[in-house]
CSV table of C-alpha atoms in Angstrom, one decimal:
chain,number,residue,atom,x,y,z
A,166,ASP,CA,0.3,76.5,123.8
A,167,THR,CA,0.1,78.6,127.0
A,168,ALA,CA,1.6,82.0,126.7
A,169,VAL,CA,2.5,82.5,130.4
A,170,SER,CA,2.7,79.4,132.4
A,171,GLN,CA,3.2,79.0,136.2
A,172,THR,CA,4.0,75.9,138.2
A,173,PRO,CA,2.8,74.7,140.5
A,174,LYS,CA,-0.8,75.8,140.3
A,175,TYR,CA,-1.4,74.8,143.9
A,176,LEU,CA,1.0,74.6,146.8
A,177,VAL,CA,0.2,73.6,150.3
A,178,THR,CA,3.0,73.8,152.9
A,179,GLN,CA,3.9,74.3,156.5
A,180,MET,CA,5.1,77.4,158.1
A,181,GLY,CA,8.8,77.8,158.1
A,182,ASN,CA,9.3,75.9,154.8
A,183,ASP,CA,11.0,77.2,151.7
A,184,LYS,CA,9.2,77.0,148.4
A,185,SER,CA,9.6,78.2,144.8
A,186,ILE,CA,7.1,79.1,142.0
A,187,LYS,CA,8.3,79.0,138.4
A,188,CYS,CA,7.1,81.1,135.5
A,189,GLU,CA,7.8,80.9,131.8
A,190,GLN,CA,6.5,83.0,128.9
A,191,ASN,CA,6.7,82.1,125.3
A,192,LEU,CA,5.6,85.5,123.9
A,193,GLY,CA,9.0,86.9,123.4
A,194,HIS,CA,8.3,89.7,125.9
A,195,ASP,CA,11.2,91.6,127.6
A,196,THR,CA,9.4,92.3,130.9
A,197,MET,CA,8.0,90.0,133.5
A,198,TYR,CA,6.3,90.5,136.8
A,199,TRP,CA,5.1,88.9,140.0
A,200,TYR,CA,1.8,90.1,141.5
A,201,LYS,CA,0.3,89.0,144.7
A,202,GLN,CA,-3.5,88.7,145.2
A,203,ASP,CA,-4.7,88.5,148.8
A,204,SER,CA,-7.8,86.9,150.1
A,205,LYS,CA,-9.7,90.1,149.5
A,206,LYS,CA,-8.8,89.9,145.8
A,207,PHE,CA,-6.5,92.9,146.0
A,208,LEU,CA,-3.7,92.8,143.4
A,209,LYS,CA,-0.4,94.3,144.2
A,210,ILE,CA,2.9,94.2,142.3
A,211,MET,CA,5.9,92.6,144.0
A,212,PHE,CA,8.7,92.6,141.4
A,213,SER,CA,9.4,93.4,137.8
A,214,TYR,CA,12.3,92.3,135.6
A,215,ASN,CA,13.3,93.7,132.2
A,216,ASN,CA,15.7,91.5,130.2
A,217,LYS,CA,16.8,89.8,133.4
A,218,GLU,CA,17.4,93.1,135.2
A,219,LEU,CA,15.3,93.9,138.3
A,220,ILE,CA,13.4,97.2,137.7
A,221,ILE,CA,10.7,97.2,140.3
A,222,ASN,CA,11.1,95.9,143.8
A,223,GLU,CA,8.1,96.8,146.0
A,224,THR,CA,8.2,96.7,149.8
A,225,VAL,CA,8.4,93.0,150.0
A,226,PRO,CA,10.1,91.0,152.8
A,227,ASN,CA,13.6,89.8,152.1
A,228,ARG,CA,12.2,86.3,152.4
A,229,PHE,CA,11.0,86.7,148.8
A,230,SER,CA,13.6,86.5,146.2
A,231,PRO,CA,12.9,86.6,142.5
A,232,LYS,CA,15.4,85.2,140.0
A,233,SER,CA,15.4,85.6,136.2
A,234,PRO,CA,17.8,83.2,134.5
A,235,ASP,CA,16.8,84.6,131.1
A,236,LYS,CA,14.1,86.9,129.8
A,237,ALA,CA,11.6,84.1,129.3
A,238,HIS,CA,11.7,82.9,132.9
A,239,LEU,CA,11.0,84.6,136.2
A,240,ASN,CA,11.0,82.4,139.3
A,241,LEU,CA,9.9,83.3,142.9
A,242,HIS,CA,11.6,81.8,145.9
A,243,ILE,CA,10.1,82.2,149.3
A,244,ASN,CA,12.0,81.4,152.5
A,245,SER,CA,10.7,80.7,155.9
A,246,LEU,CA,7.0,80.8,154.9
A,247,GLU,CA,4.5,82.6,157.1
A,248,LEU,CA,0.7,82.3,157.4
A,249,GLY,CA,0.4,85.7,155.8
A,250,ASP,CA,2.1,84.6,152.7
A,251,SER,CA,-1.0,82.6,151.8
A,252,ALA,CA,-2.2,84.1,148.6
A,253,VAL,CA,-2.5,83.7,144.8
A,254,TYR,CA,0.7,84.7,143.1
A,255,PHE,CA,0.4,85.8,139.5
A,256,CYS,CA,3.2,85.9,137.0
A,257,ALA,CA,2.8,88.3,134.0
A,258,SER,CA,4.7,89.6,131.1
A,259,SER,CA,4.4,92.6,128.8
A,260,GLN,CA,5.9,93.6,125.5
A,261,ALA,CA,6.5,97.2,126.6
A,262,GLN,CA,9.3,97.9,129.1
A,263,ILE,CA,6.8,99.9,131.0
A,264,ALA,CA,3.6,98.1,131.8
A,265,ASN,CA,1.7,101.3,131.5
A,266,THR,CA,1.8,101.3,127.7
A,267,GLY,CA,1.1,97.7,127.1
A,268,GLU,CA,-1.1,94.9,128.0
A,269,LEU,CA,-0.1,92.5,130.7
A,270,PHE,CA,-0.4,88.9,130.0
A,271,PHE,CA,-1.1,86.9,133.2
A,272,GLY,CA,-0.4,83.3,134.0
A,273,GLU,CA,-3.1,81.3,135.7
A,274,GLY,CA,-1.9,82.0,139.2
A,275,SER,CA,-0.3,79.8,141.9
A,276,ARG,CA,-2.4,79.4,145.0
A,277,LEU,CA,-0.1,79.2,148.0
A,278,THR,CA,-1.6,78.0,151.3
A,279,VAL,CA,0.6,78.1,154.4
A,280,LEU,CA,-0.6,75.9,157.3
B,4,ALA,CA,-0.2,109.8,144.5
B,5,GLN,CA,-1.6,107.2,142.1
B,6,LYS,CA,-4.9,105.6,143.2
B,7,VAL,CA,-7.7,103.7,141.7
B,8,THR,CA,-11.1,103.4,143.4
B,9,GLN,CA,-13.8,100.9,142.5
B,10,ALA,CA,-16.5,101.9,145.0
B,11,GLN,CA,-18.8,99.0,144.1
B,12,THR,CA,-17.6,95.9,145.9
B,13,GLU,CA,-20.3,93.6,144.7
B,14,ILE,CA,-23.1,94.0,142.1
B,15,SER,CA,-25.8,91.5,141.5
B,16,VAL,CA,-28.0,91.7,138.4
B,17,VAL,CA,-30.4,89.4,136.5
B,18,GLU,CA,-29.5,88.2,133.1
B,19,LYS,CA,-30.2,90.7,130.3
B,20,GLU,CA,-30.0,93.7,132.6
B,21,ASP,CA,-27.4,96.4,131.8
B,22,VAL,CA,-24.8,97.1,134.4
B,23,THR,CA,-22.1,99.8,134.9
B,24,LEU,CA,-19.0,99.3,136.8
B,25,ASP,CA,-17.5,102.5,138.1
B,26,CYS,CA,-13.8,103.4,138.2
B,27,VAL,CA,-12.3,106.6,139.5
B,28,TYR,CA,-8.6,107.3,139.4
B,29,GLU,CA,-6.1,109.8,140.8
B,30,THR,CA,-2.9,110.7,139.1
B,31,ARG,CA,-0.6,113.7,138.7
B,32,ASP,CA,0.7,112.4,135.4
B,33,THR,CA,-0.3,114.2,132.2
B,34,THR,CA,0.2,111.0,130.3
B,35,TYR,CA,-1.3,107.8,131.7
B,36,TYR,CA,-3.1,104.6,130.8
B,37,LEU,CA,-6.2,103.0,132.0
B,38,PHE,CA,-7.0,99.3,131.9
B,39,TRP,CA,-9.8,96.9,132.6
B,40,TYR,CA,-9.2,93.3,133.4
B,41,LYS,CA,-11.7,90.5,134.0
B,42,GLN,CA,-11.1,87.6,136.5
B,43,PRO,CA,-13.7,84.8,136.0
B,44,PRO,CA,-14.2,82.2,138.7
B,45,SER,CA,-11.5,80.0,137.1
B,46,GLY,CA,-9.0,82.6,138.4
B,47,GLU,CA,-7.1,83.8,135.4
B,48,LEU,CA,-6.8,87.5,134.6
B,49,VAL,CA,-8.0,88.6,131.2
B,50,PHE,CA,-7.2,91.9,129.5
B,51,LEU,CA,-10.2,93.8,128.2
B,52,ILE,CA,-9.1,97.2,127.2
B,53,ARG,CA,-6.4,99.9,127.4
B,54,ARG,CA,-7.1,103.6,127.0
B,55,ASN,CA,-4.5,106.4,126.7
B,56,SER,CA,-5.1,109.6,128.6
B,57,PHE,CA,-5.0,111.7,125.4
B,58,ASP,CA,-7.8,109.7,123.8
B,59,GLU,CA,-11.2,110.3,125.4
B,60,GLN,CA,-13.2,108.6,122.7
B,61,ASN,CA,-15.6,106.1,124.1
B,62,GLU,CA,-15.2,102.5,123.0
B,63,ILE,CA,-17.7,99.8,122.2
B,64,SER,CA,-16.8,96.1,121.7
B,65,GLY,CA,-19.9,94.0,121.4
B,66,ARG,CA,-21.9,94.2,124.6
B,67,TYR,CA,-19.0,96.0,126.3
B,68,SER,CA,-18.5,99.7,126.3
B,69,TRP,CA,-16.2,102.1,128.1
B,70,ASN,CA,-16.8,105.7,129.0
B,71,PHE,CA,-13.6,107.7,129.7
B,72,GLN,CA,-14.1,111.2,131.2
B,73,LYS,CA,-11.0,113.1,132.2
B,74,SER,CA,-13.1,115.9,133.7
B,75,THR,CA,-14.3,113.5,136.4
B,76,SER,CA,-11.3,111.1,136.4
B,77,SER,CA,-13.5,108.2,135.6
B,78,PHE,CA,-13.3,105.2,133.3
B,79,ASN,CA,-16.5,103.4,133.6
B,80,PHE,CA,-17.4,100.0,132.1
B,81,THR,CA,-20.9,99.1,130.9
B,82,ILE,CA,-22.1,95.6,130.0
B,83,THR,CA,-25.3,95.6,128.0
B,84,ALA,CA,-27.7,92.7,128.2
B,85,SER,CA,-25.6,90.9,130.8
B,86,GLN,CA,-25.1,87.2,130.6
B,87,VAL,CA,-24.3,84.6,133.3
B,88,VAL,CA,-20.8,84.2,131.7
B,89,ASP,CA,-20.1,87.8,132.6
B,90,SER,CA,-20.0,86.8,136.3
B,91,ALA,CA,-16.5,87.7,137.4
B,92,VAL,CA,-14.4,90.1,139.3
B,93,TYR,CA,-13.5,93.2,137.2
B,94,PHE,CA,-10.5,95.3,137.9
B,95,CYS,CA,-9.7,98.8,136.8
B,96,ALA,CA,-6.0,99.6,136.7
B,97,LEU,CA,-3.9,102.7,136.1
B,98,GLY,CA,-0.4,103.1,134.7
B,99,GLY,CA,1.6,106.3,134.3
B,100,SER,CA,5.0,107.7,133.8
B,101,SER,CA,5.5,108.3,137.5
B,102,ASN,CA,5.1,104.7,138.7
B,103,THR,CA,7.9,103.2,136.7
B,104,GLY,CA,6.3,100.3,135.1
B,105,LYS,CA,3.7,99.1,137.5
B,106,LEU,CA,0.0,99.0,137.2
B,107,ILE,CA,-2.1,100.2,140.2
B,108,PHE,CA,-5.2,98.1,140.5
B,109,GLY,CA,-8.5,99.0,142.0
B,110,GLN,CA,-10.0,96.8,144.6
B,111,GLY,CA,-12.1,95.0,142.1
B,112,THR,CA,-15.9,94.7,141.6
B,113,THR,CA,-17.5,91.3,141.9
B,114,LEU,CA,-20.3,91.0,139.3
B,115,GLN,CA,-22.9,88.3,139.7
B,116,VAL,CA,-25.3,87.7,136.9
B,117,LYS,CA,-28.2,85.5,137.9
B,118,PRO,CA,-30.2,83.5,135.3
């Protein structure tokens, strides 16, 4: 039973489209995250939610909007996709409210390709 | 400012060689946490270790060992008798009280172990 699951795993779409990536964790964690990994493998946090409340919002374009319907789910919606949005998006969760003190459990990643 | 530097972009070794992956960090926090994650070719991110800033004891887990030295702000990772399955990208990460819940990742080191 997958601890942190993301769908879809692969997403190929045209510029200008809107797409969503879903994430669910069954670990009972309070905190969930979205990370972006670019083509050079650099990992950077985008958002973090604790018990459905947004606690971290990095400098991310407004086209990116996270939504947490409950503490087990954190979805990422992207409007008006651009070429530069092509990346692997990782969902993660942690038991600790602050990731610093606890292990992050990552999903398998969703590879987004914008043509 | 929080920063993690992994100066080695790529390392290639032959199976059974020992290899050390370097990690240097910068932080103003007195309490902080250091992590290593592994990303094999399949793409998922796997937690390897977490170390607290107040615990400088080195750690060994099978063929893996970690050397934490606050004096040089380093948290190096050594793989003894490397195996082909160790081929992956390895990330060092830093979390501290001043970055409100996010992990700062290094650029990653790609390790290739040849048979």
